[in-house]
């Protein structure tokens, strides 16, 4: 039996795509092994957001070849779409496959594996209009389900629309069926995933809207028999009152939002071509907290975008400091080929970008500690995962607090009512509630 190993970089969407590519190859008779094992075929699913994507890709190719110098190496994903010829030039790469042909991998591989000719398959991204449904492995406790792909926005720093193409979505009926299948196979949580998830509902071929993200949430809430549904990330301008109200009233959609901000300065937001001002952002956060005081809110933010002055950065810092948010994901701006931002004036020195990043990471730690402290002693339902690591089992509360408990097999992949106890380096420990208390919760 031929063996295949995968290496995935980047976002959860890529992990969902790898999950489906892996199942398809298994359907073609391949057996999956870990990437650090000897395999006949190595598939590298790349990301364009990663800094030094080319160096990283090259070093992963070399790691594969060190395990098996005769291995067949296929490279796909966003970086493969953006720089196919560069990757084809890497020693040892047999196949480069862009966004349009990614899900033909199993068929292509069957043919290429025999002929072993170097192939480069990357079409013009504008011609990619089909949605391909993917999800991470379905035997897991938590499954990432891709419902939307691509993006029609044109944020000036972002290469994702060039790598992933236009916004397109799965049908409502198909998503309901897939979500119920995932639940039937034993998962307890589905994480809805997309590039611009809030823009769900566009048909990639016609560009017409057949549904909204709110429609999708409503149907999932009513028709899917799973304890938890989580929204991975949503743009602030697409986070409507009705979505927030639905989450607040739902027993399935958990109180956790991840909302990209990128900057707290309206000037910088304008230069980034973001579609909102800071007031929109704060109004979303305040609405959420008014309806769900225990809701966890994560924020993406970029430091050192061209033209970001000290005053702009201070606006961002103060804005975030005063908002009841729970954690930050901080990115240092870096130039990307073929984006508008590379031509903008006011380049910020790298040292300053990094210094600002450090300041915001410290703020993130304070915010996270504070959020966890507000939850200490409160009762939450924890979904424990399947792994035993150092004699502990780990899980998340509905509002995204990472907790651990001494390993007990009966806890794995189950929802357990717990009290959030002490904090240890941004990890909370949980004590299980006695059944009587659990019932009251
Ligand atoms: S919304 Fe903006 S940052 Fe997000 S994928 Fe689309 S263009 Fe990129």
mmCIF file of C-alpha atoms in Angstrom, residues 16 88 119 213 292 323 347:
data_model
loop_
_atom_site.group_PDB
_atom_site.id
_atom_site.type_symbol
_atom_site.label_atom_id
_atom_site.label_comp_id
_atom_site.label_asym_id
_atom_site.label_seq_id
_atom_site.Cartn_x
_atom_site.Cartn_y
_atom_site.Cartn_z
ATOM 1 C CA UNK A 16 -10.016 21.505 6.727
ATOM 2 C CA UNK A 88 8.510 24.266 -9.242
ATOM 3 C CA UNK A 119 3.768 19.335 -13.319
ATOM 4 C CA UNK A 213 -24.775 34.067 7.366
ATOM 5 C CA UNK A 292 -23.622 38.069 26.998
ATOM 6 C CA UNK A 323 -12.807 47.661 25.357
ATOM 7 C CA UNK A 347 6.863 52.908 5.837
#
